[in-house]
Every structure is written in structure tokens, then in C-alpha cells.
XYZ file of C-alpha atoms in Angstrom:
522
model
C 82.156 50.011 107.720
C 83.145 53.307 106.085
C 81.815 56.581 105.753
C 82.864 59.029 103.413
C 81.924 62.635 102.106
C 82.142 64.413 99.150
C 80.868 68.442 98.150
C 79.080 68.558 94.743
C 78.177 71.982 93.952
C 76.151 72.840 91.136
C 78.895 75.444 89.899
C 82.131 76.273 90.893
C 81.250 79.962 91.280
C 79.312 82.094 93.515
C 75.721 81.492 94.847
C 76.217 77.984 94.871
C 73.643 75.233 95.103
C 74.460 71.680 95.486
C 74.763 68.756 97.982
C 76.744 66.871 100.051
C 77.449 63.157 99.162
C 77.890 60.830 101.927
C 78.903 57.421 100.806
C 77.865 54.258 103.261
C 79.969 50.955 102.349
C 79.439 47.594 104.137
C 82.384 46.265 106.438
C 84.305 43.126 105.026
C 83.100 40.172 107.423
C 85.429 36.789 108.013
C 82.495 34.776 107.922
C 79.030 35.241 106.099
C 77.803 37.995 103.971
C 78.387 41.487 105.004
C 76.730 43.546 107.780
C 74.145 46.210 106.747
C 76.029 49.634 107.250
C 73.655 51.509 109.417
C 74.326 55.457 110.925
C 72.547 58.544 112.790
C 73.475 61.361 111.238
C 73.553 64.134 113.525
C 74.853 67.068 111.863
C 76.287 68.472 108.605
C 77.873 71.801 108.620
C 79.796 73.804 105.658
C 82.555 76.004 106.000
C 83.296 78.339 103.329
C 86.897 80.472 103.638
C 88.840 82.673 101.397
C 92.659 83.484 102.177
C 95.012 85.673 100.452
C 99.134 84.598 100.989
C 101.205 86.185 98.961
C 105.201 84.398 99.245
C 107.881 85.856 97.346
C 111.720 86.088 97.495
C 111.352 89.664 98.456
C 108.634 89.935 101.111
C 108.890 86.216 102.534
C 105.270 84.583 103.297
C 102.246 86.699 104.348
C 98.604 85.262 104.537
C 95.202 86.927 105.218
C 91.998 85.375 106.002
C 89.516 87.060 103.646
C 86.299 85.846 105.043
C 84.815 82.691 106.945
C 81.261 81.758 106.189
C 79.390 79.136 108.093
C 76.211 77.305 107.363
C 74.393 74.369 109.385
C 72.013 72.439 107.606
C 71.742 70.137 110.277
C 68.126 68.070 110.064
C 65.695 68.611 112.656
C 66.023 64.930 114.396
C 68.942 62.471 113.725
C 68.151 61.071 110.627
C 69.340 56.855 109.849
C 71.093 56.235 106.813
C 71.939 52.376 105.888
C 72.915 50.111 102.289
C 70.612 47.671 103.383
C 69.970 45.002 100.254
C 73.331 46.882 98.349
C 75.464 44.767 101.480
C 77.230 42.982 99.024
C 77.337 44.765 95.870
C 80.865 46.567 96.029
C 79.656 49.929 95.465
C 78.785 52.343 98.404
C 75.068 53.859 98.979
C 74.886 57.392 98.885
C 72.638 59.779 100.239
C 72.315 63.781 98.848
C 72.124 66.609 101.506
C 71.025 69.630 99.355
C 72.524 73.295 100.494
C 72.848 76.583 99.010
C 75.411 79.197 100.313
C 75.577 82.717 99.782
C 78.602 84.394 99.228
C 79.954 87.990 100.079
C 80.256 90.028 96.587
C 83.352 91.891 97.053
C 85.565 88.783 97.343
C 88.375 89.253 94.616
C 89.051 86.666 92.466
C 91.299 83.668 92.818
C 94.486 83.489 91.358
C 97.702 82.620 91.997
C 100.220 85.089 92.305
C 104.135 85.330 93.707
C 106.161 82.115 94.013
C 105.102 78.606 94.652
C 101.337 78.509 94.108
C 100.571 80.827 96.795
C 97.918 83.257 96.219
C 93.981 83.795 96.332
C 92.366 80.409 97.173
C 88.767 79.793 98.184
C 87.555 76.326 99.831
C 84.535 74.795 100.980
C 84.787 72.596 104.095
C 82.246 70.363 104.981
C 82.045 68.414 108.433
C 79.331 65.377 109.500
C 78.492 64.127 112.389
C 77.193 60.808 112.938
C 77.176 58.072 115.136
C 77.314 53.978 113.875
C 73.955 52.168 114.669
C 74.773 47.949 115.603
C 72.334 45.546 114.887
C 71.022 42.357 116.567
C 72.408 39.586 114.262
C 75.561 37.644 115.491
C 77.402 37.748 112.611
C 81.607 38.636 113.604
C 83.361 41.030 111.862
C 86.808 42.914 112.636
C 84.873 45.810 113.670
C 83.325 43.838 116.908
C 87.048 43.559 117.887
C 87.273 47.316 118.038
C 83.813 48.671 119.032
C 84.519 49.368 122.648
C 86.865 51.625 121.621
C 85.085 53.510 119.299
C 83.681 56.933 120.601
C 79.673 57.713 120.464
C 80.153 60.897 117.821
C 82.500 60.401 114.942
C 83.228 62.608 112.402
C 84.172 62.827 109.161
C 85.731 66.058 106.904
C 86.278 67.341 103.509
C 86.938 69.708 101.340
C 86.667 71.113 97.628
C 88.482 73.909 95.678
C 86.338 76.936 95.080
C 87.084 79.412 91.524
C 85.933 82.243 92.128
C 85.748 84.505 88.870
C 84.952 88.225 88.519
C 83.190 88.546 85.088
C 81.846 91.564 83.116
C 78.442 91.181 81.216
C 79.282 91.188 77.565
C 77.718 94.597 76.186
C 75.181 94.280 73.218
C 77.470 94.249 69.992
C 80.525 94.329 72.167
C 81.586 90.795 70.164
C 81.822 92.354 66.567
C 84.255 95.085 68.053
C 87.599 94.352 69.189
C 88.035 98.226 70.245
C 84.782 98.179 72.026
C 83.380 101.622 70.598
C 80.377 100.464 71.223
C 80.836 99.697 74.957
C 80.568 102.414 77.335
C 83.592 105.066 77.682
C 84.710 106.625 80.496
C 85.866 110.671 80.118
C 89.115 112.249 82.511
C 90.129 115.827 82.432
C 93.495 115.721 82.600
C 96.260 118.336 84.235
C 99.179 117.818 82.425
C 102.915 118.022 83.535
C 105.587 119.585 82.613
C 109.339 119.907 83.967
C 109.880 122.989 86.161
C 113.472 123.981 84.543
C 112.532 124.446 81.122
C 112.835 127.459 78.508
C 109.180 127.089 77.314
C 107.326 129.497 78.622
C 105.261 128.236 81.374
C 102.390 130.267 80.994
C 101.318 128.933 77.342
C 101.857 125.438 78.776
C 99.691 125.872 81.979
C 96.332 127.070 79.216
C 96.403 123.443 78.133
C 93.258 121.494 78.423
C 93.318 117.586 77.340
C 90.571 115.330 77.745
C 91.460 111.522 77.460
C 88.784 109.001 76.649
C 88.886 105.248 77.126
C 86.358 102.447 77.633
C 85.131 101.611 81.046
C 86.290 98.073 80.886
C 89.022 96.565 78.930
C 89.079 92.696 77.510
C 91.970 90.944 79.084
C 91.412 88.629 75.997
C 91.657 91.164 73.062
C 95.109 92.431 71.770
C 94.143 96.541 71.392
C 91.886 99.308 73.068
C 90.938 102.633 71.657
C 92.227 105.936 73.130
C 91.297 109.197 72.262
C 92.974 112.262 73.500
C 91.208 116.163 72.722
C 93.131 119.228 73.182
C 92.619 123.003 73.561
C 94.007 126.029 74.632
C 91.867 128.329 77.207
C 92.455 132.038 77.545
C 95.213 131.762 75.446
C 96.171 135.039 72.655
C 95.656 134.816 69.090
C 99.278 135.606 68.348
C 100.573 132.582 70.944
C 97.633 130.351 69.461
C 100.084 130.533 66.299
C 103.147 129.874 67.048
C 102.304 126.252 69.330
C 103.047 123.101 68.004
C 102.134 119.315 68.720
C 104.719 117.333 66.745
C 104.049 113.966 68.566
C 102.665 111.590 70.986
C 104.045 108.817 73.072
C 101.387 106.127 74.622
C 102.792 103.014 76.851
C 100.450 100.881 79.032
C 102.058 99.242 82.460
C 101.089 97.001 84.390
C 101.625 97.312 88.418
C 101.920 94.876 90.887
C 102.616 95.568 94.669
C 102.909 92.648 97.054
C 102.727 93.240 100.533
C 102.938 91.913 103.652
C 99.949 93.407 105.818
C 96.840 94.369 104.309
C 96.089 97.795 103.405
C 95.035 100.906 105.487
C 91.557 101.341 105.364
C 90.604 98.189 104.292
C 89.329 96.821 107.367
C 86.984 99.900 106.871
C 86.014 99.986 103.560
C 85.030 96.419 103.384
C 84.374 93.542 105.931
C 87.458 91.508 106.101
C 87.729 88.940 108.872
C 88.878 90.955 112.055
C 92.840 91.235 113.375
C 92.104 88.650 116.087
C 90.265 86.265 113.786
C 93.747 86.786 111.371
C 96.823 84.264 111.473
C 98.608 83.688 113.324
C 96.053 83.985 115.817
C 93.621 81.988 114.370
C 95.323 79.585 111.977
C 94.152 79.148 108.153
C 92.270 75.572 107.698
C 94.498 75.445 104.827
C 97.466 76.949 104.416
C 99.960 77.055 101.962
C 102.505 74.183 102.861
C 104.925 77.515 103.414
C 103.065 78.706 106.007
C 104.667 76.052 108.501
C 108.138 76.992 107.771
C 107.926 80.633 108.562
C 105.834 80.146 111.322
C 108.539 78.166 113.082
C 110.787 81.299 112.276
C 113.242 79.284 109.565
C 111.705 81.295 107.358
C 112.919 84.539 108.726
C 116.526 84.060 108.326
C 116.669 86.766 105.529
C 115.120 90.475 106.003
C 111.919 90.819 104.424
C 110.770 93.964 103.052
C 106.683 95.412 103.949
C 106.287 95.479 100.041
C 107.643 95.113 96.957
C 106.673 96.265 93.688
C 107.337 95.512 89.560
C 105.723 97.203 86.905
C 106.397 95.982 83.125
C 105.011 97.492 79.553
C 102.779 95.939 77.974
C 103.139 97.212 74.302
C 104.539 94.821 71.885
C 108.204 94.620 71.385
C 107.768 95.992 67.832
C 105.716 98.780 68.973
C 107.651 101.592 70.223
C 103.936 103.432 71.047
C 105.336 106.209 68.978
C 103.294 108.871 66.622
C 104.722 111.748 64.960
C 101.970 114.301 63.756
C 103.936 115.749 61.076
C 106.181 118.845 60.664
C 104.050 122.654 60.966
C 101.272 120.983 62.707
C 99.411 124.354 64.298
C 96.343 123.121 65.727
C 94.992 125.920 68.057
C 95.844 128.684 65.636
C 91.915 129.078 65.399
C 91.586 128.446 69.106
C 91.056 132.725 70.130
C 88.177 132.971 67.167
C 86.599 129.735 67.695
C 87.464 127.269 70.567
C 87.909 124.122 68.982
C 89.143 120.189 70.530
C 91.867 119.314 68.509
C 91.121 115.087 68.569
C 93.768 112.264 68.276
C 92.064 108.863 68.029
C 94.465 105.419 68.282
C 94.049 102.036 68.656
C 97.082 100.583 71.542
C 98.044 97.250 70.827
C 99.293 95.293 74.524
C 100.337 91.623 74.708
C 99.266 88.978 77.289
C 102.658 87.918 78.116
C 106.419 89.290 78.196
C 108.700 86.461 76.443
C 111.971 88.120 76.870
C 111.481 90.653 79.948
C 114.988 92.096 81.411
C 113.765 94.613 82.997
C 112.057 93.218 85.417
C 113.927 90.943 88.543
C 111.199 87.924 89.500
C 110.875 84.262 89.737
C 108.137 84.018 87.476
C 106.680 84.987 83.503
C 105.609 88.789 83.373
C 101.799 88.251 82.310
C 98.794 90.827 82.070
C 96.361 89.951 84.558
C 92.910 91.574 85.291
C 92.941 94.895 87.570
C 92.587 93.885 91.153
C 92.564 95.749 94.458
C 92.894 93.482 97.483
C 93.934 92.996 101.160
C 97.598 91.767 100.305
C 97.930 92.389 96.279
C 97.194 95.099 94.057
C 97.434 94.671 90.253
C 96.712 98.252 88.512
C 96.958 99.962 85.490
C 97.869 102.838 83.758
C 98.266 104.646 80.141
C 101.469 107.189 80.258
C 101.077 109.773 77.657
C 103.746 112.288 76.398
C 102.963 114.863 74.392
C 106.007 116.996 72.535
C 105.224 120.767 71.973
C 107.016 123.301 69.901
C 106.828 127.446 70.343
C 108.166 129.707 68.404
C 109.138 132.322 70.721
C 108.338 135.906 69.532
C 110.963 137.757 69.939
C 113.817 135.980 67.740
C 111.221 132.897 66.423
C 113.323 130.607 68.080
C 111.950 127.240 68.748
C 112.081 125.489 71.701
C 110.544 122.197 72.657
C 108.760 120.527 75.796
C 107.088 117.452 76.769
C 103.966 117.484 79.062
C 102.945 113.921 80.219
C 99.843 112.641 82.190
C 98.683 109.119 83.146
C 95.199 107.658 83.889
C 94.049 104.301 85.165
C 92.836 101.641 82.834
C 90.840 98.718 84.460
C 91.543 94.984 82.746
C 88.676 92.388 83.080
C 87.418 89.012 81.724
C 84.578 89.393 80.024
C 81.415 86.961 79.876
C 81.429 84.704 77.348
C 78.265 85.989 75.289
C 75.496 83.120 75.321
C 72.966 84.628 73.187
C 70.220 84.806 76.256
C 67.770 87.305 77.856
C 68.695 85.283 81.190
C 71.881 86.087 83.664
C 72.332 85.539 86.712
C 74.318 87.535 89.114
C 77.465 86.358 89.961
C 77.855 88.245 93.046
C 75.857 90.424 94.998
C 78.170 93.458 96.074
C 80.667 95.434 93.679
C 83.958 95.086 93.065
C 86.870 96.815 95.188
C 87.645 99.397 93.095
C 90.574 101.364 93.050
C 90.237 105.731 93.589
C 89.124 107.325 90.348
C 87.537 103.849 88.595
C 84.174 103.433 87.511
C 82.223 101.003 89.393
C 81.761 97.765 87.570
C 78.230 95.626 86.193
C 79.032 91.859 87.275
C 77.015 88.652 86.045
C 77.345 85.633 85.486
C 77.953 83.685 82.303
C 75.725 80.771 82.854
C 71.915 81.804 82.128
C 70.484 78.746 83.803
C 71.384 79.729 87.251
C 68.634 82.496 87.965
C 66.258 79.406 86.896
C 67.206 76.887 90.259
C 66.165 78.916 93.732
C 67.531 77.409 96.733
C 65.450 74.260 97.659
C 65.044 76.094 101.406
C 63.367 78.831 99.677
C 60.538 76.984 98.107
C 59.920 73.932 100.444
C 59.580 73.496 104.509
C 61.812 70.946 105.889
C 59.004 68.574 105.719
C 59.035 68.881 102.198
C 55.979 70.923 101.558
C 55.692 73.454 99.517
C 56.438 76.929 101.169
C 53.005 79.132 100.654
C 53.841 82.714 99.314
C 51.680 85.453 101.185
C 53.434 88.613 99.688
C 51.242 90.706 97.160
C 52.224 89.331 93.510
C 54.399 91.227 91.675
C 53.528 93.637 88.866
C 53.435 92.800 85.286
C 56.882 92.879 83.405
C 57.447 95.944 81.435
C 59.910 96.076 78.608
C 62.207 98.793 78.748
C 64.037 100.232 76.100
C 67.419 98.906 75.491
C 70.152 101.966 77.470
C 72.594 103.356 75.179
C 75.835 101.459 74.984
C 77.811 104.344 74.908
C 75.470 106.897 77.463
C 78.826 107.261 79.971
C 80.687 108.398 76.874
C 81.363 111.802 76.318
C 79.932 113.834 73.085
C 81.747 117.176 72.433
C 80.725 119.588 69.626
C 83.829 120.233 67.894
C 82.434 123.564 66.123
C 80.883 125.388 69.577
C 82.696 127.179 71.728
C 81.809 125.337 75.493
C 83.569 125.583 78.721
C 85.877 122.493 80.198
C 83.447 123.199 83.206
C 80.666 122.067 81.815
C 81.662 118.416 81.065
C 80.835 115.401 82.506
C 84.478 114.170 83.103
C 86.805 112.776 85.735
C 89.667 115.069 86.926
C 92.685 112.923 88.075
C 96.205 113.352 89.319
C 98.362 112.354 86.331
C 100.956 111.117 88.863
C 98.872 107.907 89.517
C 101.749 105.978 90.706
C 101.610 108.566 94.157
C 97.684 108.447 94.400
C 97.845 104.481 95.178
C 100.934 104.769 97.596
C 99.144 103.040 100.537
C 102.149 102.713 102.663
C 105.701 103.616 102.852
C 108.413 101.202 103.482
């Protein structure tokens, strides 16, 4: 006889619904027709586990157990389960055990990063119970030979891949926009910087005010974002509001990825990871990358390893030098004393999804943009680095002399939804997203509609199969309401009134971001 299990999930993604399969095939007999496959089953209990490893030439293999979730749906009583009258037909009997799992929201999503596969893996795990009921008939078959050997409670175990995908809702219009105007914008005040050992004089540089506007979320799948950088001058002269110059802009996007080897400070805190003592090597993964073994046994740890290691690449097109000259006698805060005025740039930045010819950058595998992740044991980030050249004409001899102030603020990649044209979404996950300091907190659902339409079956029926009664007061009639603005995180200024820099809604970040996410030091 054989007994065998499979997991069939409704979808591959979170909040998943679906059954386990288990298979009942006759044993072959010597003599006569086949022997009616007959079992107890006794218990059927799903594991679901999410690991992080990260193995690369640098850091060696690491691995973190992200979370373990466990759910019984044993039946109330042992429950028989037999192919009798199918004996003979070739084809195993199956028989459906429905279950529905929740799943924590802030997982991140799985990918594979590093060397060899390794990376963020999810699996489902499913274990049953059962022991083999004989009947009366004399009928031989191999399995009589082995039957006193056979122990009361078998079991049997499998398991099935888990994607797990972090999607943003497509906004209304979003799909007729490649630049996303439409979507919603997120505002920083910037501080810009400027070398300490410089002629210019510091004190016109320091009355700089730049605003930097960008959308909230970026398609990973589109090939250009919009950017659009205001300027001012506060408390600065009339006479000094003449003589300063913007001449040009430089924009680059990077990517950053740091690998490490034991998950971050804080993170423990900030989120509920599986414990130390619950962590390998103290409690082994289920499964592990085949890696794992070898370091484990310490032939692995032949070569010194460092805590982290980190590569950062452009992402601008190889023909696009992200360069912008404004022109020759460009004055554009010699109204600033009379009437305070942003002076606006607006761009579109082109990026690419993959570097083809990368020499800058020393690792075993392509240099491709991924989607902005912050997580135990990897963290993907980016940024926009901005230089600005200025001019002055000093006043005492009207000598020119030149500076560059630069700045940087995050950007946050992410797959979007594909848009299905429905009033119905589901939620893909039920927390937020780990978000980096100084980034907006995301709006996940899912992409297929159908799922809010399929409750768990334990949620409408007892375990005897009748219907659950519902004593809770009904709920109040749906209300419409009206449709938010797409753009109501964006920030409208009034070019032509004079208004404070206090007074807006914006973010106010370090422009060094690279030292704001230094976690650790090596």
C-alpha cells in the first residue's frame, strides 16, 4: 500500500487557502486482485517557515530563520480513508483536507540573492499521521511478510515552495503615465553640502533652501521617474541675490546592497523575528541551503569572512551621463530680496534594469535593479545623488569662483500590481512593510480580485459541517466615498507668494544617506 501527500494551495501568495491531497493506492498482491487500501488518519499538521541565507565569496554562508508558523487541523476523531471499488484501477484515491493559514505581513519578499541560489525562501511543510487498518480476507500480499515490523503511527511529509511577493496597488491612471505624476509624491527639505576648503563664501552657500520632490513609489518595471528640485535663497541681500549662479545639475541613481552575516541591531525589536535560541545553529533550518552543511562542519571556514560586505552600482544608462547644463548668466534669485520666489527644475531620470558591461563592481553575479528591501540579513536601498554647480561673482574684483553643493535622498523601488480593472482587492498582507528611516510607509494588495470573495471554510462552517450562525449586529450600509486625490501627499507651492520653508509639509533628511543606514561597523 502507499500513502502519499501533496499541498495545493489556492495561490502561491499570502493568506492562503487550499488543501492537502493525500493519495491512497492499493498494494500489488502475488495472487488475486488487490487489497482495499484502508487508513486512520490521525493528524495533519502544516508548517509554514521563512529563512533568509545569504552565501557569498566575501561573507561565507549566513542563514536566519525569519518566522515559523504552525497550524493543526487535526479532525476531531480518527477519521478512515480507503480506495475501496478503485482496488484495481491504477490510479490512487484521494481525499482533500481544506486549511487556510495566515501569514505575518512584514515578511520581505523572496528572492534570491548572493551566490548559488541562496537567499529568501519560504516553504510550507505538511506532516500526517496515520495508522494502516488490515482487513479480514486471506488474500497474501508482500506486505503480510513485513507487517510485524511495521510501527502503529506512520508518517508521511512534504513540502511546497512558497513566492512570496510584495506588491503596490496600481494608483487610478497610474497605467497611462510612465512618470507617475499622477501617483502620489513625496516632498524632502534638503540641507545641502558643500566642501569646507573652498573660496566661495560660505555664508551665501549656507542661505540655500532646496526642496526635492519624487513619487512615493517607483515601478521597478518602467525605464524613468520624475524629479523635481526648487530652490531659494533665505535672508540673503539684494546685491548677493545678483551675483549667484546655477550653471548645472548632476543626477545619478545607485543602487545599494549590503550583505551581512548577523541580522541587524534592532531588528529583533522592531519586528518579531524568530528568537536567538530558536536561530541556527541552534535550532537547525528544515531546509537549508545544501551550503549550509559544509560550513557547519567548519570546511567552510578555511578563508576569513568579513561581518558585511557591500556594492553599490549606477543605474543610469551608459549613454546618459545624468548631466544638465542650465545655460551661461543664469541668475535665478536676483528677485529673491523683493519677492521670494522657488526657482523649479523638473526632469525625467532614465535607469536600466540591468548592468551589461559593469567593471566597477567585483561579484559573481549580473548587477540588476531589484525592489528596495530592508531585512534581517540583506538590505537593498536607494538613493538619487544630486550636484548642483554655483557661480559668485565676488564683489570686490567680480571674480568668479565656482562650488558644488550635493545632497542625496532615498528612492524606494517596487513591483507594482498588475491593474485588473476591478473594484475588488484583496490584501496581500496584513502588516506593513519594513521600511527603511525617512520612507513613506507603503499601501500593499493583492493583484488577484477573487481572493477577498473565498473566506476560510473554518470561518463559515462548524466541523460538523454546519453552517456557523452569525450573532454580531449587521453591519451598516456601504457608503461611497469620494475617490482621495492621487497626488494629496504631493506638495503645492505658490511660486508668486512669499511663504516660509517652515511652513511646509516636507521631510528633512541627512543628505549623507549612505551614514544614516550604517547599522554596524566592521
Amino acid at each position: 500500500m502507499s500513502v502519499s501527500i501533496d499541498i495545493v494551495p489556492s495561490a502561491d501568495s499570502i493568506d492562503m487557502i487550499g488543501h492537502v491531497s493525500i493519495a491512497l493506492t492499493s498494494p500489488y498482491a502475488l495472487y488475486g486482485p488487490r487489497r482495499t487500501a484502508r487508513i486512520l488518519l490521525h493528524s495533519v499538521t502544516l508548517t509554514f517557515e521563512g529563512q533568509s541565507e545569504v552565501l557569498t565569496p566575501q561573507t561565507g554562508y549566513s542563514a536566519v530563520r525569519l518566522c515559523t508558523e504552525t497550524r493543526d487541523i487535526t479532525p476531531p476523531e480518527p477519521v478512515e480513508m480507503n480506495n475501496e471499488g478503485h482496488e484495481d484501477s491504477g490510479k490512487p484515491c484521494y481525499w482533500n483536507v481544506l486549511f487556510d493559514m495566515s501569514i505575518p505581513g512584514w515578511l520581505p519578499p523572496s528572492a534570491v540573492y548572493g551566490v548559488e541560489g541562496a537567499g529568501v525562501r519560504y516553504t510550507l511543510f505538511a506532516e500526517v499521521k496515520y495508522t494502516v487498518v488490515c482487513d479480514n480476507n486471506n488474500s497474501f500480499s508482500l506486505s503480510h511478510l513485513c507487517s510485524p515490523f511495521r510501527s502503529r503511527i506512520r508518517n508521511v511529509e512534504t513540502l511546497k515552495d512558497i513566492l512570496l511577493r510584495r506588491l503596490i496597488a496600481p494608483y487610478e491612471d497610474s497605467h497611462t503615465n510612465e512618470n507617475m505624476v499622477l501617483q502620489p509624491q513625496v516632498t524632502y527639505l534638503i540641507n545641502p553640502k558643500y566642501p569646507k576648503d573652498t573660496r566661495f563664501p560660505t555664508d551665501i552657500l549656507s542661505t540655500l533652501q532646496v526642496l526635492v520632490t519624487v513619487p512615493e513609489h517607483i515601478d521597478i518595471e518602467h525605464h524613468s521617474f520624475p524629479v523635481t528640485i526648487r530652490m531659494r535663497t533665505k535672508g540673503l541681500p539684494a546685491d548677493n541675490c545678483k551675483r549667484l549662479q546655477v550653471n548645472s545639475v548632476s543626477v545619478n541613481v545607485v543602487q545599494k546592497e549590503r550583505y551581512r552575516t548577523t541580522v541587524v541591531e534592532g531588528y529583533y525589536h522592531r519586528y518579531p523575528i524568530s528568537p536567538p535560541k530558536h536561530q541556527p545553529p541552534h535550532v537547525p533550518l528544515r531546509d537549508p541551503h545544501p551550503m549550509a552543511a559544509i560550513y557547519e562542519s567548519g570546511l567552510g571556514g578555511c578563508v576569513a569572512h568579513s561581518r558585511s560586505v557591500i556594492r553599490e552600482f549606477s543605474l543610469l544608462p551608459p549613454d546618459e551621463p545624468g548631466f544638465y547644463s542650465l545655460g551661461d548668466n543664469n541668475y535665478p534669485f536676483s528677485k529673491d530680496a523683493e519677492q521670494r520666489t522657488w526657482y523649479t527644475m523638473e526632469t525625467s531620470v532614465p535607469f536600466v534594469h540591468q548592468i551589461t558591461d559593469d567593471k566597477t563592481v567585483e561579484w559573481s553575479e549580473s548587477s540588476i535593479i531589484r525592489p528596495s528591501v530592508y531585512s534581517p540579513l540583506i538590505s537593498i536601498l536607494h538613493e538619487a545623488a544630486i550636484e548642483l554647480n554655483c557661480a559668485y561673482a565676488l564683489p570686490e574684483t567680480d571674480e568668479i569662483v565656482t562650488e558644488r553643493i550635493f545632497f542625496s535622498f532615498p528612492l524606494r523601488f517596487q513591483l507594482f500590481a498588475p491593474d485588473t480593472q476591478s473594484s475588488y482587492y484583496a490584501f496581500a498582507l496584513s502588516g506593513v512593510l519594513p521600511t527603511q528611516p525617512g520612507l513613506p510607509e507603503p499601501s500593499l494588495r493583492s493583484s488577484k480580485p477573487y481572493t477577498s470573495s473565498l473566506p476560510a471554510y473554518s470561518q463559515l462552517f462548524d466541523s460538523n459541517g454546519d453552517r456557523k450562525v452569525d450573532h454580531n449586529p449587521p453591519l451598516p450600509l456601504y457608503t461611497p466615498r469620494a475617490s482621495p486625490n492621487a497626488s494629496s501627499t504631493s506638495l503645492s507651492l505658490d511660486l508668486d507668494t512669499d511663504s516660509d520653508s517652515e511652513g511646509i509639509e516636507a521631510r528633512e533628511i541627512d543628505p549623507l544617506l549612505s551614514s544614516r543606514y550604517s547599522y554596524e561597523s566592521d
